[in-house]
Amino acid sequence: MSASTHPLWPLDRVLASPGRAELTPDAAGGGALLSLTGDWTLAHYKALNARAAALRARIGPEVRIDPSALGAIDTAGAKLLHSLLGAQRLAELAADASALPAERRALLKAVASALDVEAAAPPRAGNALADVLEHVGRTMGVFWQHVVGLTGFIGLILETALRVMVQPRRWRITALVANLEKTALDAVPIIALLTFLVGAVVAFLGATVLADFGASIFTVDLIAYSFLREFGVLLAAIIVAGRTASAFTAQIGSMRANEEVDAIRVLGLDPIELLVLPRVYALLLALPMLSFVAMVSGIVGGMLVSALTLDISPVMFLSRLESNVGLIHFLVGMAKAPIFAFLIAVIGCLEGFRVQGSAQSVGEHTTSAVVQSIFVVIVVDAIAALFCMEMGW
């Protein structure tokens, strides 16, 4: 049979530019020959897909495939070949070592395997309740993983701290002082200002509510109790969580992304000892001092508002503060500061070590560190409040 009378003639072309498929009579086998030539890439996908759809119905089992002139191919081109030839023919082509180089056969096998898995997956029936329960289950699983990771990291820090404590030559005083300056001294202005304003707001609320009962003098007790027991340490911890935990995560995460942590390990040094302990110690010292500043600043703000709106002079304010507010309230507030500091520092450093190596990962874990730190601080503060109430403190 001549070429002009063959049922698959004339020539069909998928693309006039690089990617092309020619369906011609097969002189050797007497059937038809599909010659794959040019580049089958994403750049030519639209035209290739249109012509492949026209050829797909004409590719029968008698058609022989010739990929000897095939140029570049990517996953888009491999997917198009899968739709054109079918899974079985593509698998035969990928198994023929004489037809294609090893890297192209590997690409075709990977794409065919992925498409076969996708096609074999049964359609998922929608169920709102099941979706909600699945989401809750996944969330609880992630939460449990975070709890296990956090407790394990705390144990690692404590073990390293005890080991280093008995070896004074390994103490890193310079790193401790540098971190103490960043976490404590640089944070004093913002904490003092914010707690001063919150103290003024609390005094305004007390003046508004208590004045109706003729008990404006109890505004002093309200300000003192709230800032000595709760607001002073809690506001300081929340500000430190947003300011310092994020900094710890970004610093260690950037080192992870730049493979500096791996370099420290290669040098035979311990990243926990070098990167974590100085930050933990610095925050353990910084947060109690910042909490004291917050307490004093909040009380001063409340005292100023009391003097301006309630005619409670500073002398009367301090006199009632001394006579009616016990030292136990100050001690309860200060006792929570080291606990908050340790948890904030541990979470910030742990999220830094979880960074995978990209800028996006650094941002995600920095956000996670801030959210986790604030969440843990508030939960622990609530537990401490319940404990102190039961103990009568």
Coordinates of C-alpha atoms in Angstrom, one line a residue:
M1 CA 0.0 0.0 0.0
S2 CA 1.4 3.4 -1.0
A3 CA 1.8 6.2 1.5
S4 CA -0.8 8.3 -0.3
T5 CA -3.5 5.6 0.1
H6 CA -2.7 4.5 3.7
P7 CA -5.7 5.3 6.1
L8 CA -3.4 7.1 8.5
W9 CA -1.9 9.4 5.9
P10 CA -1.4 12.3 5.5
L11 CA 1.0 13.4 8.1
D12 CA -0.5 14.5 11.5
R13 CA 1.5 17.0 13.5
V14 CA 0.9 17.9 17.1
L15 CA 3.1 21.0 16.9
A16 CA 4.9 22.8 14.2
S17 CA 7.5 24.1 16.7
P18 CA 9.8 22.0 19.0
G19 CA 7.3 19.3 20.3
R20 CA 6.0 17.2 17.5
A21 CA 4.5 13.7 16.8
E22 CA 4.3 12.3 13.3
L23 CA 1.9 9.4 12.5
T24 CA 3.1 7.7 9.3
P25 CA 3.0 4.2 7.6
D26 CA 5.4 1.8 9.2
A27 CA 7.5 0.4 6.3
A28 CA 9.0 -2.2 8.6
G29 CA 5.9 -3.6 10.2
G30 CA 3.2 -2.8 7.7
G31 CA 1.2 -0.9 10.3
A32 CA 1.6 2.7 11.5
L33 CA 4.6 4.5 13.1
L34 CA 4.2 7.3 15.7
S35 CA 7.4 9.3 15.7
L36 CA 8.0 11.5 18.7
T37 CA 10.3 14.4 18.0
G38 CA 11.1 17.7 19.4
D39 CA 10.6 19.1 23.0
W40 CA 7.6 17.9 25.0
T41 CA 7.7 20.6 27.7
L42 CA 5.3 22.9 29.5
A43 CA 6.0 25.7 27.1
H44 CA 4.4 23.8 24.2
Y45 CA 1.7 22.1 26.3
K46 CA -1.3 23.9 25.0
A47 CA -0.7 23.1 21.3
L48 CA 0.5 19.6 22.1
N49 CA -2.6 18.8 24.1
A50 CA -4.9 20.0 21.3
R51 CA -3.3 17.8 18.7
A52 CA -2.8 14.9 21.0
A53 CA -6.6 14.9 21.6
A54 CA -7.1 14.5 17.8
L55 CA -4.5 11.7 17.6
R56 CA -5.6 9.8 20.7
A57 CA -8.4 7.8 19.0
R58 CA -6.2 6.8 16.1
I59 CA -3.4 5.2 18.3
G60 CA -4.2 1.5 18.2
P61 CA -2.3 -1.5 19.3
E62 CA -0.7 -1.9 15.9
V63 CA 1.0 1.5 16.0
R64 CA 4.7 1.3 16.8
I65 CA 6.3 4.1 18.9
D66 CA 9.6 5.6 17.8
P67 CA 11.0 8.0 20.5
S68 CA 14.5 8.1 19.0
A69 CA 14.2 11.8 18.0
L70 CA 12.5 12.9 21.2
G71 CA 14.0 16.1 22.6
A72 CA 13.6 17.6 26.1
I73 CA 10.7 16.3 28.2
D74 CA 9.3 17.4 31.6
T75 CA 6.5 16.2 33.8
A76 CA 3.9 18.1 31.7
G77 CA 5.1 16.3 28.5
A78 CA 5.2 13.0 30.3
K79 CA 1.7 13.4 31.4
L80 CA 0.6 14.2 27.9
L81 CA 2.3 11.1 26.6
H82 CA 0.5 9.1 29.3
S83 CA -2.9 10.4 28.0
L84 CA -1.8 9.9 24.4
L85 CA -0.4 6.3 24.6
G86 CA -2.1 5.0 27.7
A87 CA -0.6 3.5 30.8
Q88 CA 0.4 0.2 29.3
R89 CA 2.1 1.6 26.2
L90 CA 3.9 4.2 28.3
A91 CA 5.1 1.5 30.7
E92 CA 6.4 -0.5 27.8
L93 CA 8.2 2.6 26.4
A94 CA 9.7 3.3 29.9
A95 CA 10.9 -0.3 30.2
D96 CA 12.7 -0.3 26.8
A97 CA 16.3 0.6 27.6
S98 CA 17.2 0.9 23.9
A99 CA 14.6 3.5 23.2
L100 CA 15.3 6.2 25.9
P101 CA 18.1 7.2 28.3
A102 CA 17.8 6.0 31.9
E103 CA 16.8 9.5 33.3
R104 CA 13.9 9.9 30.8
R105 CA 12.7 6.4 31.5
A106 CA 12.8 7.1 35.3
L107 CA 10.7 10.3 34.6
L108 CA 8.1 8.4 32.6
K109 CA 7.9 5.7 35.3
A110 CA 7.4 8.3 38.1
V111 CA 4.7 10.2 36.2
A112 CA 2.9 7.0 35.2
S113 CA 3.0 5.7 38.8
A114 CA 1.7 9.0 40.2
L115 CA -1.1 9.1 37.6
D116 CA -2.0 5.4 38.2
V117 CA -2.3 6.0 42.0
E118 CA -4.4 9.1 41.4
A119 CA -6.7 7.2 39.1
A120 CA -6.9 4.2 41.4
A121 CA -7.9 6.3 44.4
P122 CA -11.6 6.0 45.1
P123 CA -13.6 9.2 45.1
R124 CA -13.9 10.5 48.6
A125 CA -17.5 10.9 49.8
G126 CA -18.1 14.2 51.5
N127 CA -19.3 14.1 55.1
A128 CA -19.3 17.3 57.2
L129 CA -19.3 15.5 60.6
A130 CA -16.5 13.2 59.5
D131 CA -14.5 16.1 58.1
V132 CA -14.8 18.0 61.4
L133 CA -13.8 14.9 63.5
E134 CA -10.9 14.3 61.2
H135 CA -9.7 17.9 61.6
V136 CA -10.1 17.6 65.4
G137 CA -8.1 14.3 65.4
R138 CA -5.3 15.8 63.3
T139 CA -5.2 18.8 65.5
M140 CA -4.9 16.7 68.6
G141 CA -2.2 14.6 67.0
V142 CA -0.2 17.7 66.2
F143 CA -0.8 19.1 69.7
W144 CA 0.4 15.8 71.2
Q145 CA 3.5 15.9 69.0
H146 CA 4.2 19.4 70.2
V147 CA 3.8 18.4 73.9
V148 CA 6.1 15.4 73.5
G149 CA 8.7 17.5 71.6
L150 CA 8.6 20.3 74.2
T151 CA 9.0 18.0 77.2
G152 CA 11.8 16.1 75.4
F153 CA 13.6 19.4 74.6
I154 CA 13.2 20.5 78.3
G155 CA 14.8 17.3 79.4
L156 CA 17.7 17.8 77.0
I157 CA 18.2 21.4 78.3
L158 CA 18.2 20.3 81.9
E159 CA 20.6 17.5 81.2
T160 CA 23.0 19.9 79.4
A161 CA 22.7 22.5 82.1
L162 CA 23.5 20.1 84.9
R163 CA 26.5 18.8 82.9
V164 CA 27.8 22.3 82.3
M165 CA 27.1 23.6 85.8
V166 CA 30.0 21.6 87.3
Q167 CA 32.4 22.8 84.7
P168 CA 32.9 26.6 85.2
R169 CA 35.3 26.9 82.3
R170 CA 32.4 26.1 79.9
W171 CA 30.2 28.9 81.2
R172 CA 29.6 31.4 78.4
I173 CA 29.4 34.7 80.3
T174 CA 29.8 36.9 77.3
A175 CA 26.9 35.3 75.4
L176 CA 24.8 35.5 78.6
V177 CA 25.5 39.2 79.1
A178 CA 24.8 40.0 75.4
N179 CA 21.5 38.1 75.5
L180 CA 20.6 39.7 78.9
E181 CA 21.1 43.2 77.3
K182 CA 18.8 42.4 74.4
T183 CA 16.1 40.7 76.4
A184 CA 16.0 42.9 79.6
L185 CA 17.6 46.3 79.1
D186 CA 16.2 46.9 75.6
A187 CA 12.7 45.8 76.7
V188 CA 12.4 48.1 79.7
P189 CA 10.9 51.2 77.8
I190 CA 8.1 49.3 76.0
I191 CA 7.1 47.3 79.1
A192 CA 7.2 50.4 81.4
L193 CA 5.1 52.4 78.9
L194 CA 2.5 49.7 78.3
T195 CA 2.0 48.7 81.9
F196 CA 1.8 52.4 82.9
L197 CA -1.1 52.8 80.5
V198 CA -2.8 49.6 81.6
G199 CA -2.5 50.7 85.2
A200 CA -4.1 54.0 84.3
V201 CA -6.9 52.1 82.5
V202 CA -7.5 49.9 85.6
A203 CA -7.7 52.9 87.8
F204 CA -10.2 54.5 85.5
L205 CA -12.3 51.4 85.6
G206 CA -12.1 51.2 89.4
A207 CA -13.0 54.9 89.7
T208 CA -16.0 54.4 87.4
V209 CA -17.4 51.3 89.1
L210 CA -16.4 51.9 92.8
A211 CA -17.4 55.5 92.9
D212 CA -21.1 54.5 92.5
F213 CA -20.8 52.6 95.8
G214 CA -18.8 55.3 97.6
A215 CA -15.8 53.0 97.7
S216 CA -13.3 54.9 95.6
I217 CA -10.5 54.3 98.1
F218 CA -10.7 50.6 97.2
T219 CA -9.3 51.5 93.8
V220 CA -5.9 51.4 95.4
D221 CA -6.5 47.8 96.5
L222 CA -7.7 46.9 93.0
I223 CA -4.6 48.3 91.3
A224 CA -2.2 46.8 93.8
Y225 CA -3.7 43.3 93.7
S226 CA -4.1 43.2 90.0
F227 CA -0.5 44.3 89.2
L228 CA 1.3 42.5 92.0
R229 CA -0.4 39.2 91.4
E230 CA -1.3 39.1 87.7
F231 CA -1.0 42.0 85.4
G232 CA 2.7 42.8 86.1
V233 CA 4.1 39.4 85.4
L234 CA 1.5 38.5 82.8
L235 CA 1.9 41.6 80.6
A236 CA 5.7 41.4 80.9
A237 CA 5.6 37.7 79.9
I238 CA 3.3 38.4 76.9
I239 CA 5.5 41.2 75.6
V240 CA 8.6 39.1 76.1
A241 CA 6.9 36.2 74.3
G242 CA 6.2 38.4 71.3
R243 CA 9.5 40.2 71.3
T244 CA 12.1 37.7 72.6
A245 CA 10.7 34.2 71.6
S246 CA 10.3 35.4 68.0
A247 CA 13.9 36.7 68.1
F248 CA 15.2 33.4 69.5
T249 CA 13.4 31.4 66.8
A250 CA 14.5 33.7 64.0
Q251 CA 18.1 33.7 65.1
I252 CA 18.4 29.9 65.5
G253 CA 16.2 29.3 62.5
S254 CA 18.5 31.4 60.3
M255 CA 21.5 29.5 61.5
R256 CA 19.6 26.3 60.7
A257 CA 18.8 27.6 57.2
N258 CA 22.5 28.5 56.7
E259 CA 23.7 25.1 58.0
E260 CA 25.6 26.9 60.8
V261 CA 24.1 24.5 63.4
D262 CA 25.3 21.5 61.4
A263 CA 28.8 23.2 61.3
I264 CA 28.7 23.5 65.1
R265 CA 28.0 19.8 65.4
V266 CA 30.8 19.0 62.9
L267 CA 33.2 20.9 65.1
G268 CA 32.3 18.6 68.0
L269 CA 30.4 21.3 69.9
D270 CA 26.9 21.1 71.5
P271 CA 24.3 23.5 70.0
I272 CA 22.3 23.3 73.2
E273 CA 25.2 24.5 75.2
L274 CA 26.2 27.2 72.8
L275 CA 22.9 28.5 71.5
V276 CA 20.2 27.5 74.0
L277 CA 21.6 27.8 77.5
P278 CA 22.8 31.4 77.3
R279 CA 19.4 32.5 76.0
V280 CA 17.5 30.5 78.7
Y281 CA 19.7 31.9 81.5
A282 CA 19.4 35.4 80.2
L283 CA 15.6 35.2 80.1
L284 CA 15.5 33.6 83.6
L285 CA 17.2 36.7 84.9
A286 CA 15.5 39.2 82.6
L287 CA 11.8 38.4 83.1
P288 CA 11.8 38.8 87.0
M289 CA 13.4 42.2 86.6
L290 CA 11.0 43.2 83.8
S291 CA 8.1 41.9 85.9
F292 CA 9.2 44.2 88.8
V293 CA 9.4 47.1 86.4
A294 CA 5.9 46.3 85.1
M295 CA 4.5 46.2 88.7
V296 CA 6.0 49.5 89.7
S297 CA 5.0 51.2 86.4
G298 CA 1.5 49.9 86.6
I299 CA 1.0 51.0 90.2
V300 CA 2.5 54.5 89.3
G301 CA 0.0 54.8 86.4
G302 CA -2.9 53.9 88.7
M303 CA -1.6 56.3 91.4
L304 CA -1.4 59.1 88.9
V305 CA -5.0 58.6 87.7
S306 CA -6.2 58.2 91.3
A307 CA -4.6 61.6 92.2
L308 CA -6.1 63.3 89.2
T309 CA -9.7 61.8 89.2
L310 CA -10.3 60.5 92.8
D311 CA -8.4 63.1 94.9
I312 CA -6.4 60.2 96.4
S313 CA -3.0 61.8 97.0
P314 CA 0.2 59.8 96.4
V315 CA 0.9 59.8 100.1
M316 CA -2.6 58.3 100.9
F317 CA -2.2 55.9 98.0
L318 CA 1.2 54.6 99.3
S319 CA -0.1 54.5 102.9
R320 CA -3.1 52.3 102.0
L321 CA -0.9 50.2 99.8
E322 CA 1.5 49.6 102.7
S323 CA -1.2 48.8 105.2
N324 CA -3.7 46.8 103.2
V325 CA -1.6 44.8 100.6
G326 CA 0.5 42.0 102.0
L327 CA 3.9 40.9 100.7
I328 CA 2.5 37.5 99.7
H329 CA 0.8 39.1 96.6
F330 CA 4.2 40.4 95.4
L331 CA 5.8 37.0 96.1
V332 CA 3.1 35.2 94.2
G333 CA 3.6 37.4 91.1
M334 CA 7.4 37.2 91.2
A335 CA 7.3 33.4 91.7
K336 CA 5.6 33.0 88.3
A337 CA 8.2 35.0 86.4
P338 CA 11.0 32.3 86.2
I339 CA 8.5 29.7 85.1
F340 CA 7.2 31.9 82.3
A341 CA 10.7 32.8 81.3
F342 CA 11.9 29.2 81.1
L343 CA 8.9 28.2 79.0
I344 CA 9.2 31.2 76.6
A345 CA 12.9 30.6 76.1
V346 CA 12.4 26.8 75.5
I347 CA 9.6 27.3 73.0
G348 CA 11.5 30.0 71.1
C349 CA 14.7 27.9 70.8
L350 CA 12.8 24.7 70.0
E351 CA 10.9 26.3 67.1
G352 CA 14.2 27.7 65.8
F353 CA 15.6 24.1 65.7
R354 CA 12.5 23.0 63.8
V355 CA 13.2 25.3 60.9
Q356 CA 13.6 23.3 57.7
G357 CA 15.9 25.6 55.7
S358 CA 13.8 28.2 53.8
A359 CA 12.7 31.7 54.6
Q360 CA 9.1 30.6 54.6
S361 CA 9.9 28.0 57.3
V362 CA 11.6 30.7 59.4
G363 CA 8.5 32.9 59.2
E364 CA 6.1 30.0 60.0
H365 CA 8.0 28.8 63.0
T366 CA 8.6 32.4 64.3
T367 CA 4.8 32.9 64.3
S368 CA 4.3 29.5 65.9
A369 CA 6.8 30.4 68.7
V370 CA 4.9 33.6 69.5
V371 CA 1.5 31.9 69.5
Q372 CA 2.7 28.9 71.6
S373 CA 4.5 31.1 74.1
I374 CA 1.5 33.3 74.7
F375 CA -0.8 30.3 74.9
V376 CA 1.4 28.5 77.4
V377 CA 1.9 31.6 79.5
I378 CA -1.9 32.2 79.9
V379 CA -2.6 28.5 80.6
V380 CA 0.1 28.3 83.3
D381 CA -1.1 31.6 84.8
A382 CA -4.6 30.3 85.0
I383 CA -3.4 27.1 86.6
A384 CA -1.3 29.1 89.1
A385 CA -4.3 31.3 90.0
L386 CA -6.4 28.2 90.7
F387 CA -3.6 26.7 92.8
C388 CA -3.1 29.9 94.8
M389 CA -6.8 30.2 95.4
E390 CA -7.0 26.6 96.7
M391 CA -4.0 27.2 99.0
G392 CA -5.4 30.5 100.3
W393 CA -2.5 32.6 99.2

